[in-house]
Each structure stands twice: as C-alpha cells, then as structure tokens.
Coordinates of C-alpha atoms in Angstrom, one line a residue:
M112 CA 117.1 116.0 82.7
S113 CA 120.4 117.4 81.5
N114 CA 121.6 114.1 79.9
P115 CA 118.8 112.5 77.9
E116 CA 121.0 109.7 76.7
D117 CA 121.2 108.5 80.4
N118 CA 117.5 108.4 80.7
N119 CA 116.7 105.0 79.1
F120 CA 113.2 104.6 80.5
G121 CA 112.3 108.3 80.2
A122 CA 111.7 108.2 83.9
W123 CA 114.0 110.9 85.3
A124 CA 112.6 114.4 85.5
W125 CA 115.6 115.9 87.4
R126 CA 118.9 114.6 88.8
F127 CA 120.4 116.2 91.9
T128 CA 121.7 115.1 95.3
A129 CA 120.2 116.4 98.6
K130 CA 121.2 115.0 102.0
D131 CA 121.9 116.1 105.5
I132 CA 125.2 118.1 105.7
L133 CA 125.8 116.6 109.2
P134 CA 126.5 112.9 109.9
N135 CA 123.1 111.2 110.1
E136 CA 122.7 107.6 111.1
G137 CA 118.9 107.6 110.9
I138 CA 116.8 104.7 109.7
L139 CA 117.2 105.8 106.1
S140 CA 121.0 106.2 106.3
G141 CA 122.6 104.8 103.1
K142 CA 119.2 104.7 101.3
T143 CA 118.7 106.6 98.0
I144 CA 115.3 107.9 97.3
V145 CA 113.6 109.6 94.3
M146 CA 110.6 111.9 94.6
K147 CA 107.6 112.1 92.2
D148 CA 107.8 115.4 90.3
N149 CA 104.7 116.9 92.0
I150 CA 106.5 116.9 95.3
S151 CA 108.2 120.2 96.4
V152 CA 111.9 120.1 96.8
A153 CA 113.2 123.6 97.6
G154 CA 115.3 125.0 94.8
V155 CA 114.5 122.2 92.4
N156 CA 112.1 122.8 89.4
C157 CA 108.7 121.1 89.5
L158 CA 107.3 120.2 86.1
Q159 CA 104.2 118.1 87.2
G160 CA 104.6 116.4 83.9
T161 CA 103.2 119.3 81.9
D162 CA 104.4 122.2 79.7
A163 CA 101.0 124.0 79.7
F164 CA 102.1 126.6 82.1
T165 CA 103.6 130.0 81.3
G166 CA 107.3 129.7 81.9
F167 CA 107.0 125.9 81.9
V168 CA 108.4 125.2 85.3
C169 CA 108.2 126.6 88.8
T170 CA 110.8 126.4 91.6
P171 CA 109.4 125.7 95.1
I172 CA 110.9 127.7 98.0
A173 CA 110.0 125.1 100.7
D174 CA 110.3 121.4 101.0
A175 CA 107.4 119.0 101.3
T176 CA 107.0 117.3 104.6
V177 CA 108.1 113.9 103.1
V178 CA 111.3 115.6 101.8
T179 CA 112.1 117.0 105.2
R180 CA 111.4 113.6 106.9
T181 CA 113.5 111.7 104.4
L182 CA 116.5 114.0 105.0
D183 CA 116.0 114.0 108.8
A184 CA 116.0 110.1 108.7
G185 CA 119.4 110.1 106.9
G186 CA 118.1 109.4 103.4
T187 CA 119.8 110.8 100.3
I188 CA 117.4 112.2 97.6
V189 CA 119.0 111.7 94.2
G190 CA 116.3 113.2 91.9
K191 CA 112.7 113.5 90.9
A192 CA 110.8 111.1 88.7
V193 CA 108.6 111.9 85.8
C194 CA 104.8 111.9 86.6
E195 CA 102.0 111.9 84.1
N196 CA 100.6 115.3 82.9
L197 CA 99.2 117.0 86.1
S198 CA 99.0 113.4 87.5
M199 CA 95.8 112.8 85.5
A200 CA 96.6 109.5 83.8
G201 CA 97.0 105.8 84.7
T202 CA 99.1 105.1 81.7
S203 CA 102.6 106.4 81.0
F204 CA 102.5 108.4 77.7
T205 CA 101.0 111.8 78.7
A206 CA 104.0 113.5 80.3
A207 CA 105.3 116.5 78.3
T208 CA 108.8 115.1 78.5
G209 CA 107.7 111.9 76.6
P210 CA 106.6 108.4 77.4
V211 CA 107.9 106.4 80.4
H212 CA 108.8 102.8 79.5
N213 CA 108.3 99.7 81.4
P214 CA 111.7 98.2 82.4
Y215 CA 110.4 94.7 81.5
A216 CA 109.5 95.8 77.9
R217 CA 110.3 99.0 76.2
G218 CA 107.3 100.6 74.6
Y219 CA 104.9 99.2 77.2
S220 CA 103.3 101.2 80.0
A221 CA 104.9 101.7 83.4
G222 CA 101.5 102.6 84.9
G223 CA 100.6 106.0 86.2
S224 CA 100.6 108.6 87.3
S225 CA 103.7 107.8 89.4
S226 CA 105.1 106.3 86.2
G227 CA 108.7 107.4 86.6
C228 CA 108.8 106.2 90.2
G229 CA 107.6 102.7 89.2
A230 CA 110.1 102.5 86.3
L231 CA 113.1 103.7 88.3
V232 CA 112.5 101.4 91.3
A233 CA 111.8 98.4 89.1
S234 CA 114.8 99.0 86.9
C235 CA 117.0 98.1 89.9
A236 CA 115.3 94.7 90.1
V237 CA 115.6 94.2 86.4
D238 CA 119.3 95.2 86.2
I239 CA 121.0 95.5 89.6
N240 CA 124.2 96.6 87.8
D241 CA 122.7 99.6 86.0
P242 CA 124.9 102.5 87.2
L243 CA 122.2 104.9 86.6
T244 CA 120.1 103.4 89.4
L245 CA 122.9 103.4 91.9
G246 CA 122.3 99.7 92.7
F247 CA 118.8 100.4 94.2
L248 CA 116.3 103.2 94.5
W249 CA 113.2 103.7 96.6
A250 CA 110.6 106.3 95.6
I251 CA 107.8 108.4 97.1
G252 CA 104.8 108.5 94.8
G253 CA 101.3 109.9 94.9
D254 CA 97.9 108.1 94.6
Q255 CA 94.5 109.5 94.0
G256 CA 93.0 106.7 92.0
G257 CA 95.7 104.0 91.9
S258 CA 98.8 106.1 90.9
I259 CA 101.1 104.2 93.3
R260 CA 99.6 100.8 93.0
S261 CA 99.1 100.7 89.3
P262 CA 102.8 101.3 88.5
A263 CA 103.7 98.9 91.3
S264 CA 101.6 96.2 89.6
W265 CA 102.8 96.8 86.1
C266 CA 106.5 97.2 87.1
G267 CA 106.7 94.4 89.6
I268 CA 107.4 96.3 92.8
D269 CA 105.7 97.0 96.2
G270 CA 103.7 100.2 96.4
L271 CA 101.6 101.3 99.4
K272 CA 98.8 103.8 99.4
P273 CA 98.5 104.3 103.1
T274 CA 95.5 105.4 105.1
Q275 CA 94.7 108.9 104.1
G276 CA 96.6 111.3 106.3
L277 CA 99.0 108.8 107.7
I278 CA 101.7 110.5 105.7
P279 CA 101.2 114.3 105.4
Y280 CA 100.5 115.6 101.9
T281 CA 102.0 119.0 102.8
G282 CA 103.9 120.6 99.9
I283 CA 102.6 118.2 97.2
A284 CA 100.5 119.3 94.3
S285 CA 96.9 118.4 95.1
F286 CA 94.6 116.6 92.8
E287 CA 91.4 116.2 94.9
T288 CA 91.9 116.9 98.6
T289 CA 89.6 114.1 99.8
M290 CA 91.7 111.5 97.8
D291 CA 95.2 112.8 98.0
H292 CA 97.7 110.2 99.3
T293 CA 101.5 109.9 99.2
G294 CA 103.4 106.7 99.9
P295 CA 106.4 104.5 99.5
M296 CA 107.4 102.5 96.4
T297 CA 110.1 99.9 96.9
R298 CA 111.4 96.5 95.7
T299 CA 110.4 94.6 98.9
C300 CA 107.8 94.8 101.6
H301 CA 110.4 95.2 104.4
D302 CA 111.9 98.1 102.5
N303 CA 108.4 99.6 102.1
S304 CA 107.7 99.3 105.9
L305 CA 111.0 101.1 106.7
L306 CA 110.3 104.0 104.4
L307 CA 106.7 104.3 105.8
K308 CA 108.1 104.4 109.4
A309 CA 110.3 107.3 108.4
L310 CA 107.5 109.3 106.7
A311 CA 104.4 108.6 108.8
G312 CA 102.8 110.8 111.5
K313 CA 100.9 114.1 111.5
D314 CA 102.8 117.3 110.9
N315 CA 100.3 119.7 112.4
I316 CA 99.9 121.4 109.1
D317 CA 98.0 119.0 106.8
D318 CA 94.3 118.9 107.7
R319 CA 94.0 115.5 106.1
C320 CA 95.9 114.2 109.2
I321 CA 93.1 114.8 111.7
A322 CA 93.1 111.2 113.0
T323 CA 96.8 110.5 112.5
P324 CA 99.1 109.8 115.5
A325 CA 102.2 111.8 116.1
P326 CA 105.4 110.4 114.5
S327 CA 106.5 109.1 117.9
D328 CA 103.4 107.0 118.2
I329 CA 103.7 105.3 114.8
P330 CA 104.1 101.5 115.0
D331 CA 107.6 100.1 114.3
Y332 CA 106.5 98.3 111.1
P333 CA 110.0 96.7 110.3
A334 CA 110.3 95.3 113.8
I335 CA 106.8 93.7 113.5
L336 CA 108.0 91.9 110.4
D337 CA 111.3 90.9 111.8
K338 CA 109.5 88.9 114.5
V339 CA 107.9 86.6 112.0
K340 CA 110.8 86.3 109.5
G341 CA 111.7 82.7 108.8
T342 CA 109.0 81.2 111.0
A343 CA 107.1 78.2 109.8
K344 CA 103.6 79.6 110.3
P345 CA 103.9 83.4 110.3
L346 CA 100.2 83.8 109.7
A347 CA 98.7 81.4 112.2
G348 CA 95.2 82.5 112.9
F349 CA 95.3 85.2 110.2
K350 CA 92.1 85.5 108.1
I351 CA 92.3 86.5 104.4
G352 CA 89.2 87.4 102.3
L353 CA 89.6 86.8 98.6
K354 CA 87.3 89.3 96.8
E355 CA 84.7 87.4 94.6
G356 CA 84.2 88.6 91.0
F357 CA 87.0 91.0 91.2
S358 CA 87.8 91.0 87.5
E359 CA 84.3 90.6 86.1
A360 CA 83.5 94.0 87.5
S361 CA 86.0 95.5 85.1
C362 CA 84.1 94.1 82.2
E363 CA 80.9 95.6 83.6
Q364 CA 82.6 99.0 83.4
G365 CA 83.6 98.5 79.8
G366 CA 87.2 97.7 80.7
M367 CA 89.5 94.8 79.8
Y368 CA 89.8 91.6 81.8
D369 CA 92.6 89.0 81.5
V370 CA 91.4 85.7 83.0
R371 CA 95.0 84.7 83.5
V372 CA 95.5 87.6 86.0
H373 CA 92.4 86.3 87.8
Q374 CA 93.9 82.9 88.2
K375 CA 97.4 84.1 89.0
V376 CA 96.0 86.1 92.0
K377 CA 93.9 83.2 93.2
D378 CA 96.9 80.9 93.1
A379 CA 99.0 83.4 94.9
A380 CA 96.4 83.8 97.6
D381 CA 96.2 80.0 98.1
K382 CA 99.9 80.0 99.1
W383 CA 99.0 81.8 102.3
K384 CA 97.3 78.7 103.5
D385 CA 100.7 77.0 103.9
M386 CA 101.7 79.9 106.2
G387 CA 98.9 79.2 108.6
A388 CA 96.3 81.6 107.2
S389 CA 92.7 80.8 106.2
V390 CA 91.7 82.1 102.8
E391 CA 88.0 82.4 101.9
D392 CA 85.9 84.0 99.2
V393 CA 84.1 87.2 100.3
S394 CA 81.4 89.3 98.6
I395 CA 81.6 93.1 98.7
P396 CA 78.3 94.1 97.1
M397 CA 79.2 97.8 96.6
H398 CA 82.7 97.2 95.1
A399 CA 81.6 97.7 91.5
L400 CA 80.0 101.2 92.2
P401 CA 83.0 103.4 93.3
M402 CA 84.4 103.8 89.8
D403 CA 81.5 106.1 88.9
W404 CA 81.6 107.9 92.2
W405 CA 85.3 108.4 91.9
L406 CA 84.9 109.9 88.5
M407 CA 82.3 112.4 89.8
I408 CA 84.4 113.4 92.9
V409 CA 87.6 113.8 90.9
R410 CA 86.2 115.8 88.1
M411 CA 84.4 118.3 90.3
G412 CA 87.3 118.4 92.7
V413 CA 89.8 119.2 90.0
I414 CA 87.7 122.3 89.2
G415 CA 87.4 123.3 92.8
G416 CA 91.1 123.0 93.4
A417 CA 92.2 123.1 97.0
S418 CA 89.3 125.2 98.3
G419 CA 88.0 124.5 101.7
R420 CA 91.3 123.4 103.2
Q421 CA 93.0 125.1 106.2
G422 CA 96.4 123.5 105.7
F423 CA 99.4 124.4 103.6
H424 CA 98.7 125.9 100.2
Q425 CA 101.3 125.9 97.4
N426 CA 100.6 129.4 96.1
Q427 CA 103.2 129.2 93.4
L428 CA 101.5 126.1 91.9
T429 CA 98.0 127.6 92.3
T430 CA 99.0 130.8 90.5
R431 CA 100.4 128.7 87.6
M432 CA 97.0 127.1 87.1
S433 CA 95.7 130.4 85.7
A434 CA 97.7 129.7 82.6
L435 CA 95.2 127.0 81.7
R436 CA 92.7 129.7 81.1
T437 CA 94.6 130.8 78.0
P438 CA 94.1 129.2 74.6
E439 CA 97.9 128.4 74.4
G440 CA 97.9 126.6 77.7
W441 CA 94.7 124.7 77.0
D442 CA 96.0 123.5 73.6
K443 CA 99.1 121.9 75.2
L444 CA 97.1 119.8 77.6
P445 CA 96.6 116.0 76.8
F446 CA 93.2 114.5 76.3
T447 CA 93.2 113.2 79.9
V448 CA 93.3 116.6 81.5
K449 CA 90.9 118.2 79.0
N450 CA 88.4 115.5 79.7
M451 CA 88.7 116.0 83.4
V452 CA 88.2 119.7 83.2
L453 CA 85.4 119.7 80.7
D454 CA 83.5 117.0 82.6
G455 CA 84.0 119.0 85.9
V456 CA 82.7 122.2 84.4
Y457 CA 79.7 120.4 83.0
M458 CA 78.9 118.7 86.3
Q459 CA 79.2 121.9 88.3
E460 CA 76.9 123.7 85.8
Y461 CA 74.2 121.1 85.6
Y462 CA 74.6 118.8 88.6
P463 CA 76.1 120.8 91.4
E464 CA 74.6 118.5 94.0
L465 CA 76.5 115.5 92.8
Y466 CA 79.7 116.1 94.9
G467 CA 77.7 116.2 98.1
K468 CA 75.6 113.2 97.3
V469 CA 78.5 111.0 96.3
T470 CA 80.5 112.1 99.4
N471 CA 77.6 110.8 101.6
L472 CA 77.4 107.5 99.7
I473 CA 81.1 107.0 100.2
R474 CA 80.4 106.6 103.9
L475 CA 78.2 103.6 103.1
L476 CA 81.0 102.2 101.0
R477 CA 83.5 102.6 103.8
E478 CA 81.1 100.7 106.1
N479 CA 80.6 98.0 103.5
Y480 CA 84.4 97.3 103.5
D481 CA 84.7 97.5 107.2
E482 CA 81.9 95.0 107.8
A483 CA 83.9 92.5 105.7
L484 CA 87.0 93.4 107.6
D485 CA 85.3 92.7 110.9
R486 CA 85.5 89.0 109.7
F487 CA 88.9 89.2 108.0
D488 CA 92.2 90.7 108.7
V489 CA 92.8 91.7 105.1
L490 CA 91.0 91.6 101.8
V491 CA 92.9 90.7 98.6
M492 CA 92.2 91.1 94.8
P493 CA 94.2 91.8 91.6
T494 CA 95.7 95.3 91.6
T495 CA 95.0 95.7 87.9
P496 CA 92.7 93.5 85.9
Y497 CA 95.1 93.1 83.0
L498 CA 98.8 93.4 82.2
A499 CA 100.6 96.5 81.1
T500 CA 99.5 97.8 77.7
S501 CA 101.7 99.3 75.0
N502 CA 102.2 103.0 75.1
A503 CA 100.0 104.9 72.6
T504 CA 101.8 106.8 69.9
P505 CA 101.4 110.6 69.7
D506 CA 99.3 110.3 66.5
A507 CA 96.9 107.8 67.9
T508 CA 93.2 108.8 68.1
V509 CA 91.8 109.8 71.5
L510 CA 89.7 106.6 71.7
A511 CA 92.8 104.5 71.0
K512 CA 94.6 106.3 73.8
I513 CA 91.7 105.9 76.2
S514 CA 91.5 102.2 75.5
K515 CA 95.1 101.7 76.9
G516 CA 93.8 102.2 80.4
L517 CA 90.1 101.5 80.4
G518 CA 89.0 99.8 83.6
Q519 CA 92.6 99.8 84.9
T520 CA 91.7 101.4 88.3
M521 CA 88.6 99.3 88.9
N522 CA 90.2 97.7 92.0
T523 CA 92.3 100.7 93.2
C524 CA 90.1 103.8 93.1
S525 CA 87.7 102.4 95.7
F526 CA 90.3 102.8 98.5
D527 CA 91.2 106.4 97.5
V528 CA 87.6 107.4 98.1
T529 CA 87.3 105.5 101.3
G530 CA 90.8 106.2 102.5
H531 CA 91.6 102.6 103.4
P532 CA 95.2 101.5 103.1
A533 CA 96.1 99.2 100.2
L534 CA 99.4 97.7 98.9
S535 CA 100.3 96.1 95.6
M536 CA 102.9 93.4 95.7
P537 CA 104.2 91.4 92.7
V538 CA 103.1 87.7 92.5
G539 CA 104.3 86.6 89.1
I540 CA 104.8 87.3 85.4
L541 CA 102.7 86.4 82.4
P542 CA 103.2 86.6 78.6
S543 CA 101.7 89.7 77.0
L544 CA 98.6 88.9 75.1
D545 CA 99.6 91.1 72.1
N546 CA 103.3 89.8 72.1
P547 CA 103.9 86.5 73.8
S548 CA 107.6 86.9 73.6
I549 CA 107.3 89.6 76.3
S550 CA 106.6 88.8 79.9
L551 CA 105.1 91.4 82.2
P552 CA 104.5 91.5 86.0
E553 CA 101.2 91.3 87.7
G554 CA 100.3 92.6 91.2
L555 CA 98.1 91.4 94.0
Q556 CA 96.4 94.1 96.2
I557 CA 96.0 93.8 99.9
M558 CA 93.8 96.2 101.9
S559 CA 92.7 96.5 105.5
K560 CA 91.0 98.9 107.9
H561 CA 92.2 102.4 108.5
F562 CA 95.6 102.6 110.2
Q563 CA 96.1 98.8 109.9
E564 CA 99.1 98.9 107.6
S565 CA 100.9 96.5 110.0
K566 CA 98.4 93.7 109.0
I567 CA 98.9 94.5 105.3
Y568 CA 102.6 94.3 105.7
K569 CA 102.4 91.1 107.7
A570 CA 100.5 89.3 104.9
A571 CA 102.8 90.7 102.2
F572 CA 106.0 90.0 104.1
A573 CA 105.1 86.4 104.9
W574 CA 104.4 85.7 101.2
E575 CA 107.6 87.4 100.0
D576 CA 109.6 85.7 102.7
K577 CA 108.5 82.3 101.5
H578 CA 108.6 83.2 97.8
P579 CA 111.5 85.6 97.3
N580 CA 111.7 84.7 93.6
W581 CA 108.2 85.8 92.8
K582 CA 108.9 85.8 89.0
E583 CA 109.2 82.0 89.2
C584 CA 105.9 81.5 90.9
V585 CA 103.4 79.5 88.9

C-alpha cells in the first residue's frame, strides 16, 4: 500500500487497476472488485498477510481462474485486500501489515481470514461517499473454516462459501485442499448471486471441481431472484429448519455465547413466515462434533501442503514455504500459525492415522446434514455465536489473543469439512457487551445441499427484499 494515510481500515494490501483492454459489456461491466491477497494476479505482489518469507513478497506470473473470469465478465479489479497471516486466523490482528478495523467500530475485529475483504465491502455500506471505496466494492474471499462468512457476519455484508469446487480454486494459495473454498462477498444477496454467476463452473484444471458443471450449465442465479422480487409470498411452500441449540454448542467447546445473538437470529427466522415459508426447529445431533474434526484435518493438512493433488500448483508460493524452516522465518510467525504447525507435526508423529479416520467420519456428518435437508429446503443458524471482539494489542499474551476468537467458527467450520454451501447475511445490529455505545452487526447463516445455492439465495433475497433496512430490524 503506497499511501497508508488512505488506508483507514488497514484493509488494502495493494492498489491497482486491471480490466479488459477491449470494450466488454459482460455481466460484471461497471463493477469494481477486490481480491483477497492470497489470490494470484499476474504481476502484482502477493503477501498472504505475512512477512515470514525471504524477500517478503512474491509476484505471480499467472492469474487465478477467478481473476480471469472477473475480467472476462467485464469487471474491473481495483486492488487486493489484506488477509490474515497465511489465512490462519478468524480475527483481524495477525497480518504483518497491521490490524484490520471493523468499519462499524475502529479497534474491533473485521473477522478473518478475509478480513480486508469484509472491511472494504462493508465500508461502502457505512459511508457510501467514501472516495476510497469508489462508491461500492465487491470482493472475492477465501474460506477454509469460516473466513468468508465470519467477516460477513461481523461487518454486516453477504458472504457465500459455495459448494466446494463450484468456483475453481486454481491459482489461490491453498490451506487444506479438502476444505479450500473461494467465494463472493457483497453488500446484497442479488449482487452476490451475480458475482457467483460470473465465477462458477469447472475450469478443467482444479481437481476439486470433479462434480462441478461447466460454466455454461451454471444456473442463472440473478434471474431466479428477479422472478420473486416484490411478490407477496416469495417463499410459498418453502421449508426452513432452525437449528436447535446452535449457540449452546459454542459453550461446550469453551467458546463465548451471546444470548442476544441467539434471539436475534430466531426473530429474523420468524420473519420468513410472513413470506409463505414454514419455520421449524430441527436437531442435528452431530453438529457439535466437527470443530474437533476440523482442527485435526487442518493441522495435519497444513503440514502436508498440497500433496496428492493433480491440479495447478503454485510453485512460487510452495518454494517460499521453505523459508519457514529457518529460525528467522519462524520467529516472524504469529501464534496462530505456530500453533497450527506444531500441532500438525505432533499429530503426524504420534497419531498419523487421525487424518484418515476423521475423513471417513466426515462422510457420516455430511449424511447427517443431508438427512435433515431431505425435510427442509435450507437450515439456518447464527453465523457467529457472538459479536465482533476488540482487536488484541501486540503486547497481549497468547491466551488473551486466543480468547478473541474462541468458539467463533463453531457454526461455520462444519460446512468446510462437508463442502455444503453456506451464506451469511446481516439481520441486525446489537450494542457491544464491552462498550454499549458501539453497535455491531450480526449475521444469520443459511445452508443447503451441495449445488443448491439457488435455494440459499432465494431465502436470503426474500428476507432482504422485505427488510432492506436490516439495521433497523428488531
């Protein structure tokens, strides 16, 4: 970022303009998009939120598929957004460039690891006249445990983690290949559906896309929503399952739980009844288990890197990882990355069978959700069990830093391990518990079966269409 004084939220990693040199009236014409800074844009430095590598930055020589598709659809890329250190944090104070601030309250978390994406998209909604945001921005983030949906929840925007493989991950720094997702982050559901339409479809490179249709066979998500806009009962016959005990599970895992968030989501779900939908409680017995499974898979996967894949490999980024084997590189890493790596080494040394066992259990979890989705079109729950926390200071203890995000991904990581699509949408704001003078957004998460993004969008769009001023919802 060449002009730090213009980086009020600490969210910009790089500013540049990339667009088609020929006239292009594609579906993203006139739209400005920012990329998470783990996405390869040819000729633009890629920090990945860290300074642990020798030489600090690398410059990709090829575009990620999402970059190519954005430009092909007529979009203008205006920069890259800060991501947390190696994308290994759900809070927003681990990036080497400094903390990312929540646009609703400076000093509070924007969520992570797509922290810069969340802050930049949300800043448009907070101050539409901010010249830095060009009036509006959309973003393309990444999600391995909640890294699109957590910033969406805490920043008050729409963020979709699509079905794994629906959008190719080609040319994006991998975290754990079985959980890698990339997806759209926007101010509204309709905008989100338009960006997904431009990005979705297999690219015949990424082997995560084995079940994904070709781009020409992707549903026209915006057109589906346009058909129900303004109708009295847009969800007639639609069945919504409200997850029981969705916040208590966070307490069982040692995390925080805000009862007001629980109530806000229940009240928001009840509003769907006026749109023709039925809303019933549903029990998902295995929902509290995936947090532990996710931790095992991620930690062992981080150590294994991208092994076992036949798709595109970012050799430049892989080569840089060798710098972490030096004392100098290791010392620069934040506690989040060190914890991941040390846990992964320990598990591989003493429990090498865990990765396989957990992978097999995840099939049962996927079936558990699908059984519920045989009875309901979508399932809903809070995205995060509590509001955004304050960013930890650099001199805070490790335990104090960990406490800022404890239990945060309880309701999001499940769908990274199963690959189900899930979207966070804002449903209201609440006073912060530690400073009642500050009001912060809260998100509701909607999930459905694989490749059923249209159902998720239909539920979210109907709610947003009836309640455009979500900040005023009580």
